[in-house]
mmCIF file with all atom_site columns, C-alpha atoms in Angstrom:
data_model
loop_
_atom_site.group_PDB
_atom_site.id
_atom_site.type_symbol
_atom_site.label_atom_id
_atom_site.label_alt_id
_atom_site.label_comp_id
_atom_site.label_asym_id
_atom_site.label_entity_id
_atom_site.label_seq_id
_atom_site.pdbx_PDB_ins_code
_atom_site.Cartn_x
_atom_site.Cartn_y
_atom_site.Cartn_z
_atom_site.occupancy
_atom_site.B_iso_or_equiv
_atom_site.pdbx_formal_charge
_atom_site.auth_seq_id
_atom_site.auth_comp_id
_atom_site.auth_asym_id
_atom_site.auth_atom_id
_atom_site.pdbx_PDB_model_num
ATOM 1   C CA . MET A 1 1   ? 31.904 -12.374 -7.906 1.00 43.00 ? 27  MET A CA 1
ATOM 2   C CA . ALA A 1 2   ? 28.744 -13.519 -9.759 1.00 46.00 ? 28  ALA A CA 1
ATOM 3   C CA . PRO A 1 3   ? 25.566 -13.183 -7.937 1.00 46.00 ? 29  PRO A CA 1
ATOM 4   C CA . ASP A 1 4   ? 23.995 -16.605 -6.742 1.00 47.00 ? 30  ASP A CA 1
ATOM 5   C CA . SER A 1 5   ? 21.575 -17.650 -9.519 1.00 46.00 ? 31  SER A CA 1
ATOM 6   C CA . ARG A 1 6   ? 19.101 -19.540 -7.011 1.00 46.00 ? 32  ARG A CA 1
ATOM 7   C CA . PRO A 1 7   ? 16.127 -17.722 -6.177 1.00 47.00 ? 33  PRO A CA 1
ATOM 8   C CA . LEU A 1 8   ? 16.062 -16.131 -2.525 1.00 46.00 ? 34  LEU A CA 1
ATOM 9   C CA . ASP A 1 9   ? 14.035 -18.335 -0.304 1.00 51.00 ? 35  ASP A CA 1
ATOM 10  C CA . ARG A 1 10  ? 12.600 -15.445 1.715  1.00 53.00 ? 36  ARG A CA 1
ATOM 11  C CA . HIS A 1 11  ? 9.775  -17.605 3.190  1.00 61.00 ? 37  HIS A CA 1
ATOM 12  C CA . ALA A 1 12  ? 11.960 -20.682 4.748  1.00 77.00 ? 38  ALA A CA 1
ATOM 13  C CA . SER A 1 13  ? 9.743  -22.032 7.608  1.00 82.00 ? 39  SER A CA 1
ATOM 14  C CA . ASP A 1 14  ? 12.861 -21.944 10.101 1.00 84.00 ? 40  ASP A CA 1
ATOM 15  C CA . HIS A 1 15  ? 14.029 -18.654 9.185  1.00 90.00 ? 41  HIS A CA 1
ATOM 16  C CA . ALA A 1 16  ? 13.194 -16.568 12.370 1.00 89.00 ? 42  ALA A CA 1
ATOM 17  C CA . VAL A 1 17  ? 11.810 -12.951 11.472 1.00 93.00 ? 43  VAL A CA 1
ATOM 18  C CA . TYR A 1 18  ? 9.161  -12.162 13.800 1.00 96.00 ? 44  TYR A CA 1
ATOM 19  C CA . GLY A 1 19  ? 9.599  -10.323 16.739 1.00 96.00 ? 45  GLY A CA 1
ATOM 20  C CA . ILE A 1 20  ? 7.623  -11.358 19.847 1.00 97.00 ? 46  ILE A CA 1
ATOM 21  C CA . SER A 1 21  ? 4.985  -8.610  19.692 1.00 97.00 ? 47  SER A CA 1
ATOM 22  C CA . VAL A 1 22  ? 4.261  -9.718  15.866 1.00 97.00 ? 48  VAL A CA 1
ATOM 23  C CA . ALA A 1 23  ? 4.397  -13.521 16.642 1.00 97.00 ? 49  ALA A CA 1
ATOM 24  C CA . ALA A 1 24  ? 1.998  -12.822 19.704 1.00 98.00 ? 50  ALA A CA 1
ATOM 25  C CA . GLU A 1 25  ? -0.426 -10.813 17.570 1.00 98.00 ? 51  GLU A CA 1
ATOM 26  C CA . LEU A 1 26  ? -0.223 -13.479 14.611 1.00 97.00 ? 52  LEU A CA 1
ATOM 27  C CA . MET A 1 27  ? -1.151 -16.279 16.968 1.00 97.00 ? 53  MET A CA 1
ATOM 28  C CA . ASN A 1 28  ? -3.742 -14.103 18.918 1.00 97.00 ? 54  ASN A CA 1
ATOM 29  C CA . LEU A 1 29  ? -1.798 -14.262 22.312 1.00 98.00 ? 55  LEU A CA 1
ATOM 30  C CA . ALA A 1 30  ? -0.271 -11.987 24.728 1.00 98.00 ? 56  ALA A CA 1
ATOM 31  C CA . PRO A 1 31  ? 3.716  -11.753 24.635 1.00 98.00 ? 57  PRO A CA 1
ATOM 32  C CA . GLN A 1 32  ? 4.010  -12.870 28.312 1.00 98.00 ? 58  GLN A CA 1
ATOM 33  C CA . THR A 1 33  ? 2.145  -16.246 27.148 1.00 98.00 ? 59  THR A CA 1
ATOM 34  C CA . LEU A 1 34  ? 4.995  -16.862 24.735 1.00 98.00 ? 60  LEU A CA 1
ATOM 35  C CA . ARG A 1 35  ? 7.488  -16.083 27.288 1.00 98.00 ? 61  ARG A CA 1
ATOM 36  C CA . VAL A 1 36  ? 5.832  -18.632 29.581 1.00 98.00 ? 62  VAL A CA 1
ATOM 37  C CA . TYR A 1 37  ? 5.937  -21.170 26.774 1.00 98.00 ? 63  TYR A CA 1
ATOM 38  C CA . GLU A 1 38  ? 9.735  -20.409 26.536 1.00 98.00 ? 64  GLU A CA 1
ATOM 39  C CA . ALA A 1 39  ? 10.204 -20.700 30.246 1.00 97.00 ? 65  ALA A CA 1
ATOM 40  C CA . ARG A 1 40  ? 8.458  -23.776 30.258 1.00 97.00 ? 66  ARG A CA 1
ATOM 41  C CA . GLY A 1 41  ? 10.796 -25.402 27.395 1.00 96.00 ? 67  GLY A CA 1
ATOM 42  C CA . LEU A 1 42  ? 7.834  -25.517 24.907 1.00 98.00 ? 68  LEU A CA 1
ATOM 43  C CA . ILE A 1 43  ? 9.381  -23.209 22.630 1.00 97.00 ? 69  ILE A CA 1
ATOM 44  C CA . GLU A 1 44  ? 12.958 -21.982 21.754 1.00 96.00 ? 70  GLU A CA 1
ATOM 45  C CA . PRO A 1 45  ? 13.032 -18.807 19.590 1.00 96.00 ? 71  PRO A CA 1
ATOM 46  C CA . SER A 1 46  ? 16.202 -17.488 18.049 1.00 96.00 ? 72  SER A CA 1
ATOM 47  C CA . ARG A 1 47  ? 17.882 -14.758 19.240 1.00 95.00 ? 73  ARG A CA 1
ATOM 48  C CA . THR A 1 48  ? 19.425 -11.757 17.818 1.00 93.00 ? 74  THR A CA 1
ATOM 49  C CA . ALA A 1 49  ? 23.019 -10.800 18.691 1.00 94.00 ? 75  ALA A CA 1
ATOM 50  C CA . GLY A 1 50  ? 21.371 -8.235  21.166 1.00 94.00 ? 76  GLY A CA 1
ATOM 51  C CA . GLY A 1 51  ? 19.093 -10.995 22.592 1.00 93.00 ? 77  GLY A CA 1
ATOM 52  C CA . THR A 1 52  ? 15.971 -10.188 20.880 1.00 95.00 ? 78  THR A CA 1
ATOM 53  C CA . ARG A 1 53  ? 13.353 -13.071 20.546 1.00 96.00 ? 79  ARG A CA 1
ATOM 54  C CA . ARG A 1 54  ? 12.896 -13.841 16.826 1.00 97.00 ? 80  ARG A CA 1
ATOM 55  C CA . TYR A 1 55  ? 10.207 -16.409 15.738 1.00 97.00 ? 81  TYR A CA 1
ATOM 56  C CA . SER A 1 56  ? 9.942  -18.361 12.570 1.00 96.00 ? 82  SER A CA 1
ATOM 57  C CA . ASP A 1 57  ? 7.015  -19.916 10.799 1.00 96.00 ? 83  ASP A CA 1
ATOM 58  C CA . ASP A 1 58  ? 7.998  -23.246 12.340 1.00 95.00 ? 84  ASP A CA 1
ATOM 59  C CA . ASP A 1 59  ? 7.887  -21.692 15.891 1.00 97.00 ? 85  ASP A CA 1
ATOM 60  C CA . LEU A 1 60  ? 4.307  -20.402 15.000 1.00 97.00 ? 86  LEU A CA 1
ATOM 61  C CA . GLY A 1 61  ? 3.032  -23.795 13.942 1.00 97.00 ? 87  GLY A CA 1
ATOM 62  C CA . ARG A 1 62  ? 4.445  -25.291 17.283 1.00 97.00 ? 88  ARG A CA 1
ATOM 63  C CA . ILE A 1 63  ? 2.509  -22.359 19.089 1.00 98.00 ? 89  ILE A CA 1
ATOM 64  C CA . GLN A 1 64  ? -0.466 -23.252 17.378 1.00 98.00 ? 90  GLN A CA 1
ATOM 65  C CA . ARG A 1 65  ? -0.011 -27.171 18.094 1.00 98.00 ? 91  ARG A CA 1
ATOM 66  C CA . ILE A 1 66  ? 0.376  -25.983 22.065 1.00 98.00 ? 92  ILE A CA 1
ATOM 67  C CA . GLY A 1 67  ? -2.937 -24.171 21.267 1.00 98.00 ? 93  GLY A CA 1
ATOM 68  C CA . GLU A 1 68  ? -4.647 -27.051 20.127 1.00 98.00 ? 94  GLU A CA 1
ATOM 69  C CA . LEU A 1 69  ? -3.333 -29.576 22.968 1.00 98.00 ? 95  LEU A CA 1
ATOM 70  C CA . LEU A 1 70  ? -4.435 -26.957 25.570 1.00 98.00 ? 96  LEU A CA 1
ATOM 71  C CA . ALA A 1 71  ? -7.854 -26.908 23.923 1.00 98.00 ? 97  ALA A CA 1
ATOM 72  C CA . GLY A 1 72  ? -7.840 -30.632 24.306 1.00 98.00 ? 98  GLY A CA 1
ATOM 73  C CA . GLY A 1 73  ? -7.478 -30.250 28.069 1.00 98.00 ? 99  GLY A CA 1
ATOM 74  C CA . LEU A 1 74  ? -3.698 -30.807 28.405 1.00 98.00 ? 100 LEU A CA 1
ATOM 75  C CA . ASN A 1 75  ? -1.683 -28.587 30.768 1.00 98.00 ? 101 ASN A CA 1
ATOM 76  C CA . LEU A 1 76  ? 1.874  -27.492 29.918 1.00 97.00 ? 102 LEU A CA 1
ATOM 77  C CA . ALA A 1 77  ? 3.642  -30.344 31.437 1.00 97.00 ? 103 ALA A CA 1
ATOM 78  C CA . GLY A 1 78  ? 1.631  -32.680 29.456 1.00 98.00 ? 104 GLY A CA 1
ATOM 79  C CA . ILE A 1 79  ? 2.016  -30.708 26.255 1.00 98.00 ? 105 ILE A CA 1
ATOM 80  C CA . LYS A 1 80  ? 5.521  -30.742 26.662 1.00 98.00 ? 106 LYS A CA 1
ATOM 81  C CA . LEU A 1 81  ? 5.750  -34.539 26.863 1.00 98.00 ? 107 LEU A CA 1
ATOM 82  C CA . VAL A 1 82  ? 3.375  -34.784 23.748 1.00 98.00 ? 108 VAL A CA 1
ATOM 83  C CA . LEU A 1 83  ? 5.616  -32.562 21.600 1.00 98.00 ? 109 LEU A CA 1
ATOM 84  C CA . GLU A 1 84  ? 8.824  -34.418 22.654 1.00 97.00 ? 110 GLU A CA 1
ATOM 85  C CA . MET A 1 85  ? 7.143  -37.749 21.610 1.00 98.00 ? 111 MET A CA 1
ATOM 86  C CA . GLU A 1 86  ? 5.839  -36.120 18.550 1.00 97.00 ? 112 GLU A CA 1
ATOM 87  C CA . VAL A 1 87  ? 9.503  -35.056 17.632 1.00 96.00 ? 113 VAL A CA 1
ATOM 88  C CA . GLU A 1 88  ? 10.776 -38.572 18.485 1.00 98.00 ? 114 GLU A CA 1
ATOM 89  C CA . ASN A 1 89  ? 7.985  -40.042 16.453 1.00 98.00 ? 115 ASN A CA 1
ATOM 90  C CA . GLN A 1 90  ? 9.216  -38.039 13.434 1.00 97.00 ? 116 GLN A CA 1
ATOM 91  C CA . ARG A 1 91  ? 12.884 -38.956 14.142 1.00 97.00 ? 117 ARG A CA 1
ATOM 92  C CA . LEU A 1 92  ? 11.865 -42.675 14.139 1.00 98.00 ? 118 LEU A CA 1
ATOM 93  C CA . HIS A 1 93  ? 9.646  -42.615 10.832 1.00 97.00 ? 119 HIS A CA 1
ATOM 94  C CA . SER A 1 94  ? 12.554 -40.895 9.277  1.00 97.00 ? 120 SER A CA 1
ATOM 95  C CA . GLU A 1 95  ? 14.904 -43.376 10.340 1.00 97.00 ? 121 GLU A CA 1
ATOM 96  C CA . LEU A 1 96  ? 12.517 -46.336 9.561  1.00 97.00 ? 122 LEU A CA 1
ATOM 97  C CA . GLY A 1 97  ? 12.470 -44.592 5.831  1.00 96.00 ? 123 GLY A CA 1
ATOM 98  C CA . ASP A 1 98  ? 16.250 -44.762 5.613  1.00 95.00 ? 124 ASP A CA 1
ATOM 99  C CA . VAL A 1 99  ? 16.439 -48.273 6.669  1.00 96.00 ? 125 VAL A CA 1
ATOM 100 C CA . ARG A 1 100 ? 13.717 -49.379 4.298  1.00 96.00 ? 126 ARG A CA 1
ATOM 101 C CA . LYS A 1 101 ? 15.712 -47.530 1.408  1.00 95.00 ? 127 LYS A CA 1
ATOM 102 C CA . ARG A 1 102 ? 18.850 -49.319 2.229  1.00 95.00 ? 128 ARG A CA 1
ATOM 103 C CA . LEU A 1 103 ? 17.029 -52.837 2.441  1.00 94.00 ? 129 LEU A CA 1
ATOM 104 C CA . GLU A 1 104 ? 15.597 -52.037 -1.203 1.00 93.00 ? 130 GLU A CA 1
ATOM 105 C CA . ARG A 1 105 ? 19.050 -51.280 -2.534 1.00 92.00 ? 131 ARG A CA 1
ATOM 106 C CA . TYR A 1 106 ? 20.393 -54.430 -0.640 1.00 91.00 ? 132 TYR A CA 1
ATOM 107 C CA . GLU A 1 107 ? 17.492 -56.425 -2.185 1.00 90.00 ? 133 GLU A CA 1
ATOM 108 C CA . ASP A 1 108 ? 17.976 -54.816 -5.679 1.00 87.00 ? 134 ASP A CA 1
ATOM 109 C CA . SER A 1 109 ? 21.608 -55.752 -6.025 1.00 83.00 ? 135 SER A CA 1
#
């Protein structure tokens, strides 16, 4: 079998590579804080077959966003609502973009 000619994407933002201690250190947080965020449904790290948490760059970005919202005065329940609304907003923007593309194709035909 020939090797894949595509370059390896070792830095895919959704590739979970950081253990909890590394993620906590990168975010300047205690590992217990990440466990609390997970228990409250704010983050959902990947798990290895053995159950070890693994965090991706996307997870770290979400943790950073949680920190920004905490600094803005929101509690964890409020942060969960904001994060859910942001995800829904992104979904709706994507859907709107798809509809606009279909409309443009229809108008061009």
